[in-house]
Amino acid sequence: RLMPGAHFSENEISERMSASRTPVRQALFWLEHEGYVQVYSRSGWQVKPFDFKYFEDLYDVRIVLEEAAIRRLCDSLLRQAGPAIEELKATWLIDDDARLSDGQQVSALDERFHCLLVEACGNEEMAAIHRGISERMRIIRRLDFTKGPRIDATYNEHGAILRAVLKRRGEEALRLLKPHIEASKAEVRKITLHMLHAARERHQAQGEQGRTMQRIG
């Protein structure tokens, strides 16, 4: 809910969260360790400014991990990856009229698609690294799904990648995967502070709507 570059104090967060300063400070130092915020000795805290190079580097690492996972998966398909593959098929190999249109929902499913591909290959450490990268990229990927054409493209491209994996056509899956991720990576440069602000406003509106429904219920 705070924009990149925004300054804030521990007291402000404590009041907003109705919590004492000690757990707030601990949480903020953890967020600093994770790279989301930074502290200044005299002026309090700041949400880290948007670093396009940082996110582009994360995309590059994702490509390496997912390409390695697809190679492993196609070499040993379905011996230990059954549940993950079945979930992917149920989500992405569906009729057009069954597709979701809500960007936030599709964004979550998109992240799940890529995480499951890596998990399915059976290397737990690789999957853990990939999950960590996905968490850091989440804000970018949600903004990527504010446009309808990106949602349709995601269903089409995920379906094509998954069909190639199911047929154990590793090279075909790799040829489809890289431009799929590169297209999302290219969207990073199009993100503006206006888009971030609009996303924050939508998030707050959805939260208020949810609280209203709870009160009605």
mmCIF file with all atom_site columns, C-alpha atoms in Angstrom, residues 38-150:
data_model
loop_
_atom_site.group_PDB
_atom_site.id
_atom_site.type_symbol
_atom_site.label_atom_id
_atom_site.label_alt_id
_atom_site.label_comp_id
_atom_site.label_asym_id
_atom_site.label_entity_id
_atom_site.label_seq_id
_atom_site.pdbx_PDB_ins_code
_atom_site.Cartn_x
_atom_site.Cartn_y
_atom_site.Cartn_z
_atom_site.occupancy
_atom_site.B_iso_or_equiv
_atom_site.pdbx_formal_charge
_atom_site.auth_seq_id
_atom_site.auth_comp_id
_atom_site.auth_asym_id
_atom_site.auth_atom_id
_atom_site.pdbx_PDB_model_num
ATOM 1   C CA . GLN A 1 38  ? 15.731  0.478   3.769   1.00 0.00 ? 38  GLN A CA 1
ATOM 2   C CA . VAL A 1 39  ? 16.380  2.363   7.000   1.00 0.00 ? 39  VAL A CA 1
ATOM 3   C CA . TYR A 1 40  ? 17.965  5.771   7.501   1.00 0.00 ? 40  TYR A CA 1
ATOM 4   C CA . SER A 1 41  ? 19.426  6.664   10.872  1.00 0.00 ? 41  SER A CA 1
ATOM 5   C CA . ARG A 1 42  ? 17.635  10.014  11.150  1.00 0.00 ? 42  ARG A CA 1
ATOM 6   C CA . SER A 1 43  ? 14.783  10.049  8.678   1.00 0.00 ? 43  SER A CA 1
ATOM 7   C CA . GLY A 1 44  ? 13.144  6.688   9.403   1.00 0.00 ? 44  GLY A CA 1
ATOM 8   C CA . TRP A 1 45  ? 12.327  4.114   6.770   1.00 0.00 ? 45  TRP A CA 1
ATOM 9   C CA . GLN A 1 46  ? 11.744  4.097   3.031   1.00 0.00 ? 46  GLN A CA 1
ATOM 10  C CA . VAL A 1 47  ? 10.127  1.659   0.638   1.00 0.00 ? 47  VAL A CA 1
ATOM 11  C CA . LYS A 1 48  ? 12.923  0.895   -1.796  1.00 0.00 ? 48  LYS A CA 1
ATOM 12  C CA . PRO A 1 49  ? 12.633  2.851   -5.051  1.00 0.00 ? 49  PRO A CA 1
ATOM 13  C CA . PHE A 1 50  ? 11.738  0.811   -8.109  1.00 0.00 ? 50  PHE A CA 1
ATOM 14  C CA . ASP A 1 51  ? 14.883  -0.834  -9.523  1.00 0.00 ? 51  ASP A CA 1
ATOM 15  C CA . PHE A 1 52  ? 14.200  -2.080  -13.050 1.00 0.00 ? 52  PHE A CA 1
ATOM 16  C CA . LYS A 1 53  ? 17.625  -3.723  -13.368 1.00 0.00 ? 53  LYS A CA 1
ATOM 17  C CA . TYR A 1 54  ? 16.967  -5.743  -10.202 1.00 0.00 ? 54  TYR A CA 1
ATOM 18  C CA . PHE A 1 55  ? 13.724  -7.194  -11.561 1.00 0.00 ? 55  PHE A CA 1
ATOM 19  C CA . GLU A 1 56  ? 15.248  -7.898  -14.965 1.00 0.00 ? 56  GLU A CA 1
ATOM 20  C CA . ASP A 1 57  ? 18.045  -9.821  -13.239 1.00 0.00 ? 57  ASP A CA 1
ATOM 21  C CA . LEU A 1 58  ? 15.442  -11.885 -11.372 1.00 0.00 ? 58  LEU A CA 1
ATOM 22  C CA . TYR A 1 59  ? 13.754  -12.719 -14.679 1.00 0.00 ? 59  TYR A CA 1
ATOM 23  C CA . ASP A 1 60  ? 17.097  -13.942 -16.055 1.00 0.00 ? 60  ASP A CA 1
ATOM 24  C CA . VAL A 1 61  ? 17.572  -16.257 -13.064 1.00 0.00 ? 61  VAL A CA 1
ATOM 25  C CA . ARG A 1 62  ? 14.019  -17.541 -13.471 1.00 0.00 ? 62  ARG A CA 1
ATOM 26  C CA . ILE A 1 63  ? 14.702  -18.481 -17.080 1.00 0.00 ? 63  ILE A CA 1
ATOM 27  C CA . VAL A 1 64  ? 17.796  -20.481 -16.097 1.00 0.00 ? 64  VAL A CA 1
ATOM 28  C CA . LEU A 1 65  ? 15.961  -22.357 -13.326 1.00 0.00 ? 65  LEU A CA 1
ATOM 29  C CA . GLU A 1 66  ? 12.869  -23.124 -15.378 1.00 0.00 ? 66  GLU A CA 1
ATOM 30  C CA . GLU A 1 67  ? 14.839  -24.285 -18.400 1.00 0.00 ? 67  GLU A CA 1
ATOM 31  C CA . ALA A 1 68  ? 16.802  -26.679 -16.173 1.00 0.00 ? 68  ALA A CA 1
ATOM 32  C CA . ALA A 1 69  ? 13.569  -27.891 -14.572 1.00 0.00 ? 69  ALA A CA 1
ATOM 33  C CA . ILE A 1 70  ? 11.910  -28.588 -17.927 1.00 0.00 ? 70  ILE A CA 1
ATOM 34  C CA . ARG A 1 71  ? 14.918  -30.599 -19.093 1.00 0.00 ? 71  ARG A CA 1
ATOM 35  C CA . ARG A 1 72  ? 14.806  -32.721 -15.925 1.00 0.00 ? 72  ARG A CA 1
ATOM 36  C CA . LEU A 1 73  ? 11.041  -33.029 -16.100 1.00 0.00 ? 73  LEU A CA 1
ATOM 37  C CA . CYS A 1 74  ? 10.975  -34.232 -19.685 1.00 0.00 ? 74  CYS A CA 1
ATOM 38  C CA . ASP A 1 75  ? 13.654  -36.807 -18.896 1.00 0.00 ? 75  ASP A CA 1
ATOM 39  C CA . SER A 1 76  ? 11.655  -38.313 -16.010 1.00 0.00 ? 76  SER A CA 1
ATOM 40  C CA . LEU A 1 77  ? 8.101   -37.172 -16.688 1.00 0.00 ? 77  LEU A CA 1
ATOM 41  C CA . LEU A 1 78  ? 5.299   -38.495 -14.477 1.00 0.00 ? 78  LEU A CA 1
ATOM 42  C CA . ARG A 1 79  ? 7.433   -40.855 -12.396 1.00 0.00 ? 79  ARG A CA 1
ATOM 43  C CA . GLN A 1 80  ? 7.233   -38.480 -9.418  1.00 0.00 ? 80  GLN A CA 1
ATOM 44  C CA . ALA A 1 81  ? 5.469   -35.446 -10.853 1.00 0.00 ? 81  ALA A CA 1
ATOM 45  C CA . GLY A 1 82  ? 1.934   -36.814 -11.164 1.00 0.00 ? 82  GLY A CA 1
ATOM 46  C CA . PRO A 1 83  ? 0.027   -34.512 -8.746  1.00 0.00 ? 83  PRO A CA 1
ATOM 47  C CA . ALA A 1 84  ? 1.742   -31.359 -9.999  1.00 0.00 ? 84  ALA A CA 1
ATOM 48  C CA . ILE A 1 85  ? 1.121   -32.259 -13.630 1.00 0.00 ? 85  ILE A CA 1
ATOM 49  C CA . GLU A 1 86  ? -2.520  -33.087 -12.945 1.00 0.00 ? 86  GLU A CA 1
ATOM 50  C CA . GLU A 1 87  ? -3.023  -29.711 -11.255 1.00 0.00 ? 87  GLU A CA 1
ATOM 51  C CA . LEU A 1 88  ? -1.434  -27.939 -14.206 1.00 0.00 ? 88  LEU A CA 1
ATOM 52  C CA . LYS A 1 89  ? -3.628  -29.777 -16.688 1.00 0.00 ? 89  LYS A CA 1
ATOM 53  C CA . ALA A 1 90  ? -6.792  -28.992 -14.709 1.00 0.00 ? 90  ALA A CA 1
ATOM 54  C CA . THR A 1 91  ? -5.911  -25.289 -14.585 1.00 0.00 ? 91  THR A CA 1
ATOM 55  C CA . TRP A 1 92  ? -4.544  -24.584 -18.063 1.00 0.00 ? 92  TRP A CA 1
ATOM 56  C CA . LEU A 1 93  ? -5.844  -27.225 -20.484 1.00 0.00 ? 93  LEU A CA 1
ATOM 57  C CA . ILE A 1 94  ? -9.423  -26.001 -20.362 1.00 0.00 ? 94  ILE A CA 1
ATOM 58  C CA . ASP A 1 95  ? -12.025 -24.614 -22.767 1.00 0.00 ? 95  ASP A CA 1
ATOM 59  C CA . ASP A 1 96  ? -11.921 -20.899 -23.553 1.00 0.00 ? 96  ASP A CA 1
ATOM 60  C CA . ASP A 1 97  ? -15.229 -20.228 -21.804 1.00 0.00 ? 97  ASP A CA 1
ATOM 61  C CA . ALA A 1 98  ? -13.848 -21.709 -18.578 1.00 0.00 ? 98  ALA A CA 1
ATOM 62  C CA . ARG A 1 99  ? -10.928 -19.286 -18.420 1.00 0.00 ? 99  ARG A CA 1
ATOM 63  C CA . LEU A 1 100 ? -10.757 -16.697 -15.661 1.00 0.00 ? 100 LEU A CA 1
ATOM 64  C CA . SER A 1 101 ? -10.735 -13.019 -16.561 1.00 0.00 ? 101 SER A CA 1
ATOM 65  C CA . ASP A 1 102 ? -9.727  -11.434 -13.249 1.00 0.00 ? 102 ASP A CA 1
ATOM 66  C CA . GLY A 1 103 ? -6.128  -10.246 -13.497 1.00 0.00 ? 103 GLY A CA 1
ATOM 67  C CA . GLN A 1 104 ? -5.287  -10.842 -9.850  1.00 0.00 ? 104 GLN A CA 1
ATOM 68  C CA . GLN A 1 105 ? -6.561  -14.419 -9.950  1.00 0.00 ? 105 GLN A CA 1
ATOM 69  C CA . VAL A 1 106 ? -4.720  -15.200 -13.181 1.00 0.00 ? 106 VAL A CA 1
ATOM 70  C CA . SER A 1 107 ? -1.555  -13.635 -11.785 1.00 0.00 ? 107 SER A CA 1
ATOM 71  C CA . ALA A 1 108 ? -1.655  -16.018 -8.820  1.00 0.00 ? 108 ALA A CA 1
ATOM 72  C CA . LEU A 1 109 ? -2.280  -18.976 -11.128 1.00 0.00 ? 109 LEU A CA 1
ATOM 73  C CA . ASP A 1 110 ? 0.554   -17.849 -13.395 1.00 0.00 ? 110 ASP A CA 1
ATOM 74  C CA . GLU A 1 111 ? 2.973   -17.847 -10.477 1.00 0.00 ? 111 GLU A CA 1
ATOM 75  C CA . ARG A 1 112 ? 1.658   -21.259 -9.446  1.00 0.00 ? 112 ARG A CA 1
ATOM 76  C CA . PHE A 1 113 ? 2.203   -22.611 -12.985 1.00 0.00 ? 113 PHE A CA 1
ATOM 77  C CA . HIS A 1 114 ? 5.882   -21.735 -13.024 1.00 0.00 ? 114 HIS A CA 1
ATOM 78  C CA . CYS A 1 115 ? 6.465   -22.864 -9.442  1.00 0.00 ? 115 CYS A CA 1
ATOM 79  C CA . LEU A 1 116 ? 4.797   -26.223 -10.121 1.00 0.00 ? 116 LEU A CA 1
ATOM 80  C CA . LEU A 1 117 ? 6.942   -26.797 -13.208 1.00 0.00 ? 117 LEU A CA 1
ATOM 81  C CA . VAL A 1 118 ? 10.047  -26.416 -11.073 1.00 0.00 ? 118 VAL A CA 1
ATOM 82  C CA . GLU A 1 119 ? 8.661   -28.400 -8.133  1.00 0.00 ? 119 GLU A CA 1
ATOM 83  C CA . ALA A 1 120 ? 7.652   -31.236 -10.439 1.00 0.00 ? 120 ALA A CA 1
ATOM 84  C CA . CYS A 1 121 ? 11.234  -31.909 -11.500 1.00 0.00 ? 121 CYS A CA 1
ATOM 85  C CA . GLY A 1 122 ? 11.982  -33.175 -7.991  1.00 0.00 ? 122 GLY A CA 1
ATOM 86  C CA . ASN A 1 123 ? 14.809  -30.863 -6.898  1.00 0.00 ? 123 ASN A CA 1
ATOM 87  C CA . GLU A 1 124 ? 13.638  -29.289 -3.633  1.00 0.00 ? 124 GLU A CA 1
ATOM 88  C CA . GLU A 1 125 ? 16.487  -26.764 -3.383  1.00 0.00 ? 125 GLU A CA 1
ATOM 89  C CA . MET A 1 126 ? 15.853  -25.548 -6.915  1.00 0.00 ? 126 MET A CA 1
ATOM 90  C CA . ALA A 1 127 ? 12.164  -25.190 -6.096  1.00 0.00 ? 127 ALA A CA 1
ATOM 91  C CA . ALA A 1 128 ? 12.918  -23.226 -2.899  1.00 0.00 ? 128 ALA A CA 1
ATOM 92  C CA . ILE A 1 129 ? 15.162  -20.769 -4.754  1.00 0.00 ? 129 ILE A CA 1
ATOM 93  C CA . HIS A 1 130 ? 12.525  -20.355 -7.456  1.00 0.00 ? 130 HIS A CA 1
ATOM 94  C CA . ARG A 1 131 ? 9.787   -19.675 -4.881  1.00 0.00 ? 131 ARG A CA 1
ATOM 95  C CA . GLY A 1 132 ? 11.921  -16.981 -3.269  1.00 0.00 ? 132 GLY A CA 1
ATOM 96  C CA . ILE A 1 133 ? 12.459  -15.279 -6.621  1.00 0.00 ? 133 ILE A CA 1
ATOM 97  C CA . SER A 1 134 ? 8.753   -15.520 -7.422  1.00 0.00 ? 134 SER A CA 1
ATOM 98  C CA . GLU A 1 135 ? 7.838   -13.806 -4.153  1.00 0.00 ? 135 GLU A CA 1
ATOM 99  C CA . ARG A 1 136 ? 10.141  -10.884 -4.933  1.00 0.00 ? 136 ARG A CA 1
ATOM 100 C CA . MET A 1 137 ? 8.689   -10.539 -8.421  1.00 0.00 ? 137 MET A CA 1
ATOM 101 C CA . ARG A 1 138 ? 5.057   -10.750 -7.356  1.00 0.00 ? 138 ARG A CA 1
ATOM 102 C CA . ILE A 1 139 ? 4.284   -7.025  -7.558  1.00 0.00 ? 139 ILE A CA 1
ATOM 103 C CA . ILE A 1 140 ? 5.662   -6.870  -11.116 1.00 0.00 ? 140 ILE A CA 1
ATOM 104 C CA . ARG A 1 141 ? 3.738   -9.886  -12.297 1.00 0.00 ? 141 ARG A CA 1
ATOM 105 C CA . ARG A 1 142 ? 0.481   -8.575  -10.854 1.00 0.00 ? 142 ARG A CA 1
ATOM 106 C CA . LEU A 1 143 ? 0.915   -5.331  -12.773 1.00 0.00 ? 143 LEU A CA 1
ATOM 107 C CA . ASP A 1 144 ? 1.593   -7.355  -15.915 1.00 0.00 ? 144 ASP A CA 1
ATOM 108 C CA . PHE A 1 145 ? -1.919  -8.820  -15.627 1.00 0.00 ? 145 PHE A CA 1
ATOM 109 C CA . THR A 1 146 ? -3.776  -5.518  -15.654 1.00 0.00 ? 146 THR A CA 1
ATOM 110 C CA . LYS A 1 147 ? -4.252  -5.920  -19.407 1.00 0.00 ? 147 LYS A CA 1
ATOM 111 C CA . GLY A 1 148 ? -6.755  -8.339  -20.972 1.00 0.00 ? 148 GLY A CA 1
ATOM 112 C CA . PRO A 1 149 ? -4.510  -9.469  -23.861 1.00 0.00 ? 149 PRO A CA 1
ATOM 113 C CA . ARG A 1 150 ? -1.847  -10.614 -21.392 1.00 0.00 ? 150 ARG A CA 1
#
